C-alpha atoms as a PDB file:
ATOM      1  CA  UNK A   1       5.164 -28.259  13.839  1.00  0.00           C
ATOM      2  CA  UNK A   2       7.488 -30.893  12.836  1.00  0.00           C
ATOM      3  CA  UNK A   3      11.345 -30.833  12.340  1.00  0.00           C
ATOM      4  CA  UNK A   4      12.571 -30.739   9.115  1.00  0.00           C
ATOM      5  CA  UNK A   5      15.686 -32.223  10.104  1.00  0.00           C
ATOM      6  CA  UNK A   6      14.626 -35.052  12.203  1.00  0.00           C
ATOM      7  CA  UNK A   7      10.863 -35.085  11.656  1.00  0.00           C
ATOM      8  CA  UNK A   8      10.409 -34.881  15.026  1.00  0.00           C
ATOM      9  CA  UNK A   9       6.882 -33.499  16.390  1.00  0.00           C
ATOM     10  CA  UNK A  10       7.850 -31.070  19.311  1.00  0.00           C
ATOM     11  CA  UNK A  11       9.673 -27.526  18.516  1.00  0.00           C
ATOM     12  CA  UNK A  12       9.590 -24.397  21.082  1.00  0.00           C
ATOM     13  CA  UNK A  13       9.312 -21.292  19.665  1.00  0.00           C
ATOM     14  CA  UNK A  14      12.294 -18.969  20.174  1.00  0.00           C
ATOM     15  CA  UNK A  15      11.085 -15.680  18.209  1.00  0.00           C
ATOM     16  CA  UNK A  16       7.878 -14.374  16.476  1.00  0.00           C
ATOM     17  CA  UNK A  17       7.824 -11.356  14.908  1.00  0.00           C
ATOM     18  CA  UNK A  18       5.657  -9.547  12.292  1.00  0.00           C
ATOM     19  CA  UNK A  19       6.782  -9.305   9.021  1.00  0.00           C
ATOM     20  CA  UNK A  20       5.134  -7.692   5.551  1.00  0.00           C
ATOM     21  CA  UNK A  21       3.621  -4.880   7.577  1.00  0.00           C
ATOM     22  CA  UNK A  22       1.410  -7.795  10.010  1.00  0.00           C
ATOM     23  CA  UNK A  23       0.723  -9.709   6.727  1.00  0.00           C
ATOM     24  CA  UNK A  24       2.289 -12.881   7.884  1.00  0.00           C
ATOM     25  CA  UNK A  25       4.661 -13.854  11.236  1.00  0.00           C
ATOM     26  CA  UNK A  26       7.740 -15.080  11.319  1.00  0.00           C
ATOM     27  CA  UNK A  27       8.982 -17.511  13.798  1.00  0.00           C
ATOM     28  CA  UNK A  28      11.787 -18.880  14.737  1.00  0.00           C
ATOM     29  CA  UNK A  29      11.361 -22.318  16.220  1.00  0.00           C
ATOM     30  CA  UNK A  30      13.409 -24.653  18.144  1.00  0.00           C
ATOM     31  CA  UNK A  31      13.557 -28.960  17.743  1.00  0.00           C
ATOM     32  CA  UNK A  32      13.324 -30.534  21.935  1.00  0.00           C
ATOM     33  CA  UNK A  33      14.964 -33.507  19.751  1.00  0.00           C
ATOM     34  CA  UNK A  34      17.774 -32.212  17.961  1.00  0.00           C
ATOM     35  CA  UNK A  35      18.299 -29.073  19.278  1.00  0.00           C
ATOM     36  CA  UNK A  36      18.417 -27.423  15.654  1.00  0.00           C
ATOM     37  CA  UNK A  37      16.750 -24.332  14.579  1.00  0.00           C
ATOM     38  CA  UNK A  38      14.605 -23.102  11.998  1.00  0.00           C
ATOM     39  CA  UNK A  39      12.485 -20.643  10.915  1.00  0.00           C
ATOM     40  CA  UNK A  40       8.685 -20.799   9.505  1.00  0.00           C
ATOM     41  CA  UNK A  41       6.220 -17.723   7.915  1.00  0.00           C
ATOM     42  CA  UNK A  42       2.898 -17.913   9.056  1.00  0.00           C
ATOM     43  CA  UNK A  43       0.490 -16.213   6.693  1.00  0.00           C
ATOM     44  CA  UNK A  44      -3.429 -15.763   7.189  1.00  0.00           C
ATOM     45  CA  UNK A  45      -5.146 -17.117   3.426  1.00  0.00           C
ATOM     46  CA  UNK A  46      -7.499 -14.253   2.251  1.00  0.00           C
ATOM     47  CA  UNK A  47     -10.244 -16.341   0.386  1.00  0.00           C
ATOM     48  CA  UNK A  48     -12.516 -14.885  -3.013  1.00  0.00           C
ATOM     49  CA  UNK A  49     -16.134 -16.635  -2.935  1.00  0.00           C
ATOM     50  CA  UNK A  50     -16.973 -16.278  -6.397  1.00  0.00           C
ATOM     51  CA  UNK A  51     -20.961 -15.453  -7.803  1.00  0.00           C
ATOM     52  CA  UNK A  52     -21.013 -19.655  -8.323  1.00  0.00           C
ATOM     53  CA  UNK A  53     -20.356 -19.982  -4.709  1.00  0.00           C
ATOM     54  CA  UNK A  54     -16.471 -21.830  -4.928  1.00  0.00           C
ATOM     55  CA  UNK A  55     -13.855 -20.199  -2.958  1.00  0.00           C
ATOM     56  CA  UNK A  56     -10.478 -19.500  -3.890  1.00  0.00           C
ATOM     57  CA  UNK A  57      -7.485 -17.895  -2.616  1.00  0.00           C
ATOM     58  CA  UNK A  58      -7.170 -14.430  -3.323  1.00  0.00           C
ATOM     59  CA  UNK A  59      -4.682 -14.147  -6.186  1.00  0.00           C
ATOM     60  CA  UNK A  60      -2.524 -10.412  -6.664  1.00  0.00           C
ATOM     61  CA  UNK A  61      -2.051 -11.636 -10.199  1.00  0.00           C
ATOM     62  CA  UNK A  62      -5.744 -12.258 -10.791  1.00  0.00           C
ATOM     63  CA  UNK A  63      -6.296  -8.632  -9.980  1.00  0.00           C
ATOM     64  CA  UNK A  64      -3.045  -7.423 -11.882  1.00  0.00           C
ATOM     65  CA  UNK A  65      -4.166  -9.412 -15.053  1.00  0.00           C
ATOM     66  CA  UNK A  66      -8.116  -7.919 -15.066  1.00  0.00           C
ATOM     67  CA  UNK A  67      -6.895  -4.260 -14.662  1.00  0.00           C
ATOM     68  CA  UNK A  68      -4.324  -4.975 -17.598  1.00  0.00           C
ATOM     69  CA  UNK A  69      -6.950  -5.549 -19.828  1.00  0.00           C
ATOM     70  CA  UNK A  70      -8.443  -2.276 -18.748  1.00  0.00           C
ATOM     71  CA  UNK A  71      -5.431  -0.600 -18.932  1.00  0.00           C
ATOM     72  CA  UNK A  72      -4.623  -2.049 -22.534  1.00  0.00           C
ATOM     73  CA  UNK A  73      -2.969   0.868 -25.168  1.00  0.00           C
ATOM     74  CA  UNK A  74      -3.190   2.988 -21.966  1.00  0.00           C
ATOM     75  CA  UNK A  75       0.338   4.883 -20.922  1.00  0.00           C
ATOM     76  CA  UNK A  76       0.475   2.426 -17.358  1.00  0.00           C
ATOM     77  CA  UNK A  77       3.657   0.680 -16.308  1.00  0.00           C
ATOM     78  CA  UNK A  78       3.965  -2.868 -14.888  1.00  0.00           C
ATOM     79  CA  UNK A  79       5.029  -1.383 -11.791  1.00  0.00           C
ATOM     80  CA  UNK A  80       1.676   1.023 -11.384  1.00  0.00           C
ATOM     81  CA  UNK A  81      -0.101  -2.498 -12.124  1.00  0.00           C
ATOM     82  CA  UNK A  82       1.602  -4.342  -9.059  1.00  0.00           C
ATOM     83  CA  UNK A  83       0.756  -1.330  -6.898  1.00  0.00           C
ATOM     84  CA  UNK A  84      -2.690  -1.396  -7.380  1.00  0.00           C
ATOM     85  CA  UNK A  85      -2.475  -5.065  -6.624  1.00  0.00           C
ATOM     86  CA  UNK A  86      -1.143  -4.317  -3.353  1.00  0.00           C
ATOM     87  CA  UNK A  87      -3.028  -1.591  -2.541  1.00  0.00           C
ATOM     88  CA  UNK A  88      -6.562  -3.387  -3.192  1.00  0.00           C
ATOM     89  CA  UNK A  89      -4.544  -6.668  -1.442  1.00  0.00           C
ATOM     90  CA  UNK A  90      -4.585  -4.492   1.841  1.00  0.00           C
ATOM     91  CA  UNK A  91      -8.157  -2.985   1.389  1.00  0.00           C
ATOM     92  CA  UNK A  92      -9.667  -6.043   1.376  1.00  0.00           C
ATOM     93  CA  UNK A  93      -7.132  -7.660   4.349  1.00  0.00           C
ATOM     94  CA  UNK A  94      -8.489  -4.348   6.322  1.00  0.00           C
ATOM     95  CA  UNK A  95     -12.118  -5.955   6.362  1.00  0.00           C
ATOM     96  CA  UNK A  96     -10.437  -8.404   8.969  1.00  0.00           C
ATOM     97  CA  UNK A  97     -12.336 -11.399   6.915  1.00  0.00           C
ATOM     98  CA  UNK A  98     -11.005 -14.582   6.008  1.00  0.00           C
ATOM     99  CA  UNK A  99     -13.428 -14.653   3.338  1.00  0.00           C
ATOM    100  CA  UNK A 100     -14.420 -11.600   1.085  1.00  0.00           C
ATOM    101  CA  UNK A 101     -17.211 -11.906  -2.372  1.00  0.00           C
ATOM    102  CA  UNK A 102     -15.649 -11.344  -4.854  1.00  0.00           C
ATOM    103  CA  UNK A 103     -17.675  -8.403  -5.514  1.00  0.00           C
ATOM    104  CA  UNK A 104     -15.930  -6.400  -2.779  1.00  0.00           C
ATOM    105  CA  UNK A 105     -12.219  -7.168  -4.491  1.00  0.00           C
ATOM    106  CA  UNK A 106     -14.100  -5.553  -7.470  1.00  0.00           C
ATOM    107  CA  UNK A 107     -15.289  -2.307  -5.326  1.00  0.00           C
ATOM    108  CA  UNK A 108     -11.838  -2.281  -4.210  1.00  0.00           C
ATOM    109  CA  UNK A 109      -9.895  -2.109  -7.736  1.00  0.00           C
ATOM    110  CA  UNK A 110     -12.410   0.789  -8.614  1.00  0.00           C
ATOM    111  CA  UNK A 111     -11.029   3.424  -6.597  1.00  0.00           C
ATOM    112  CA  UNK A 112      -7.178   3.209  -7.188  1.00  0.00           C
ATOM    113  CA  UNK A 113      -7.825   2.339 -10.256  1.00  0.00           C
ATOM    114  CA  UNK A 114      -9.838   5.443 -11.273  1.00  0.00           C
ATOM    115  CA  UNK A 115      -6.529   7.234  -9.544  1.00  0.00           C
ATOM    116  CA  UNK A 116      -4.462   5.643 -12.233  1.00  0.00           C
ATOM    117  CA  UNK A 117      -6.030   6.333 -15.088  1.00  0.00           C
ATOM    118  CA  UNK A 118      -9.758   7.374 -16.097  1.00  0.00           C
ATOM    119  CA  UNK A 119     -10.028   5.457 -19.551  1.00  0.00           C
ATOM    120  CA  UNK A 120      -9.197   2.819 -18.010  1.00  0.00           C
ATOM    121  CA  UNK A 121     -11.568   2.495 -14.989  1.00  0.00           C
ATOM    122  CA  UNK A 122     -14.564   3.605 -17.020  1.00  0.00           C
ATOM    123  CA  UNK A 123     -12.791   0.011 -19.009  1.00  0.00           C
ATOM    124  CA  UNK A 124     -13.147  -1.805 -15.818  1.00  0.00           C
ATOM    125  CA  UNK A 125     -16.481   0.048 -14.626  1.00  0.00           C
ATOM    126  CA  UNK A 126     -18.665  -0.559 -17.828  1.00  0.00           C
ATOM    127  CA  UNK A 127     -17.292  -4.595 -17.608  1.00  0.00           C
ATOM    128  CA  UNK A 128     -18.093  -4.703 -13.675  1.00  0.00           C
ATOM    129  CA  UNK A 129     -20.773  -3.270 -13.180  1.00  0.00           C
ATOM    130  CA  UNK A 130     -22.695  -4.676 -16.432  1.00  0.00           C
ATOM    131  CA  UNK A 131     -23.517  -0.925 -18.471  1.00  0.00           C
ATOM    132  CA  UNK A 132     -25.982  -1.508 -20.736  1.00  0.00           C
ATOM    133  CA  UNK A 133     -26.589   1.445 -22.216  1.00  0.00           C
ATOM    134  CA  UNK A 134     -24.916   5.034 -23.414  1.00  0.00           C
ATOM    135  CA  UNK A 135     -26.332   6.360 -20.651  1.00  0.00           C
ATOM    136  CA  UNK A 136     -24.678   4.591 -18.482  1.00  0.00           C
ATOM    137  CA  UNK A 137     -21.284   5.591 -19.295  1.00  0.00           C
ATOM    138  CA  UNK A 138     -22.856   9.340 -19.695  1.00  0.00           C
ATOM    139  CA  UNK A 139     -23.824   9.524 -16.211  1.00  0.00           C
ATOM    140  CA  UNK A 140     -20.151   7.640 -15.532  1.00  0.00           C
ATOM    141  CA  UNK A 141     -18.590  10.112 -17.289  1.00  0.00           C
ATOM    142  CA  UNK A 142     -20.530  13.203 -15.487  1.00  0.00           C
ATOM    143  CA  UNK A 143     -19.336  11.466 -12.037  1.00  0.00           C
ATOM    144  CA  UNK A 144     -15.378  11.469 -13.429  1.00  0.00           C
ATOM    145  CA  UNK A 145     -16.466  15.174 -14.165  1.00  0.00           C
ATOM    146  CA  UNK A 146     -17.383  16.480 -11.205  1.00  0.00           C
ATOM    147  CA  UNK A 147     -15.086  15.072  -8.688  1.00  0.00           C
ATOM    148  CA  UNK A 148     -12.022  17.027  -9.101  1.00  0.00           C
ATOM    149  CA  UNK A 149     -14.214  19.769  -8.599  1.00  0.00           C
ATOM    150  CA  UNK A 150     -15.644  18.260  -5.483  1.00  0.00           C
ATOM    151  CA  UNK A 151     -12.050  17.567  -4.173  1.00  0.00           C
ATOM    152  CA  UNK A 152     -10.327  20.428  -5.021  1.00  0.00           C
ATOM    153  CA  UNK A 153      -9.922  22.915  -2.116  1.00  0.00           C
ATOM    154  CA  UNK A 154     -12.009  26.025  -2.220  1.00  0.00           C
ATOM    155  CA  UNK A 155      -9.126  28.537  -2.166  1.00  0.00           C
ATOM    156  CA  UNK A 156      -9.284  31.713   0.269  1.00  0.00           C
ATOM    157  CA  UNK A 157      -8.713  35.093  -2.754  1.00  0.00           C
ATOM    158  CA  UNK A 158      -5.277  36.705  -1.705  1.00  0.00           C
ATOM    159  CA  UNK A 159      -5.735  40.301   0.394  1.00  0.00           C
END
């Protein structure tokens, strides 16, 4: 790591510590030249490889902008949007890959996205995964059906 100050090649660090909830670390650092200090964010690039094969780095706004367009005349705030982000950001960190297909960012906006609002992940489901047919959104629309009734607690009757 070089100075900023004085250029200078050799720093000590002081301090690391995790910031971002272990997302990046931050460390303070220490020039053996000029004895001034500094501090520097260390941050682990999460890379897409995209169907074609190029690699890029994973983008929050990428994945904000595609679940607008799903979400489009739909009664979602901005700030729903960049919560989604995040949450699908940390999904995909949790596979503890540098690299993830892009295909698994896509799994990943599914499911807080059909949280957030139905309309607009059977938007996002019918672009994703290709429908091609009536029936496809049918059977879609018979899954959305029947799990609240699979997740809702079976309730003892009161005595």
């Amino acid at each position: 790591m070089r100075c900023p100050f004085c250029r200078h090649s050799d720093c000590r660090v002081i301090d690391s510590r995790e910031v971002d909830d272990g997302v990046a670390t931050r460390r303070r650092r220490s020039c053996a030249a000029c004895g001034r200090r500094f501090t520097t964010v260390e941050e682990a690039v999460l890379a897409v490889v995209k169907r074609s094969g190029v690699t890029e780095p994973f983008s929050r706004d990428k994945v904000v902008n595609g679940v607008r367009r799903a979400c489009q005349g739909r009664p979602v705030d901005e700030d729903a949007l960049a919560q989604l982000a995040h949450r699908v950001e940390e999904a995909v960190r949790a596979g503890g890959t540098a690299e993830i297909p892009s295909h698994e960012v896509g799994l990943a906006i599914l499911g807080p996205l059909r949280e957030l609002d139905e309309v607009a992940y059977l938007r996002f489901a019918s672009v994703y995964r290709s429908f091609s047919s009536i029936e496809d959104f049918e059977k879609e629309i018979a899954d959305l059906r029947d799990a609240p009734a699979r997740d809702t607690p079976v309730r003892a009757a009161p005595t």
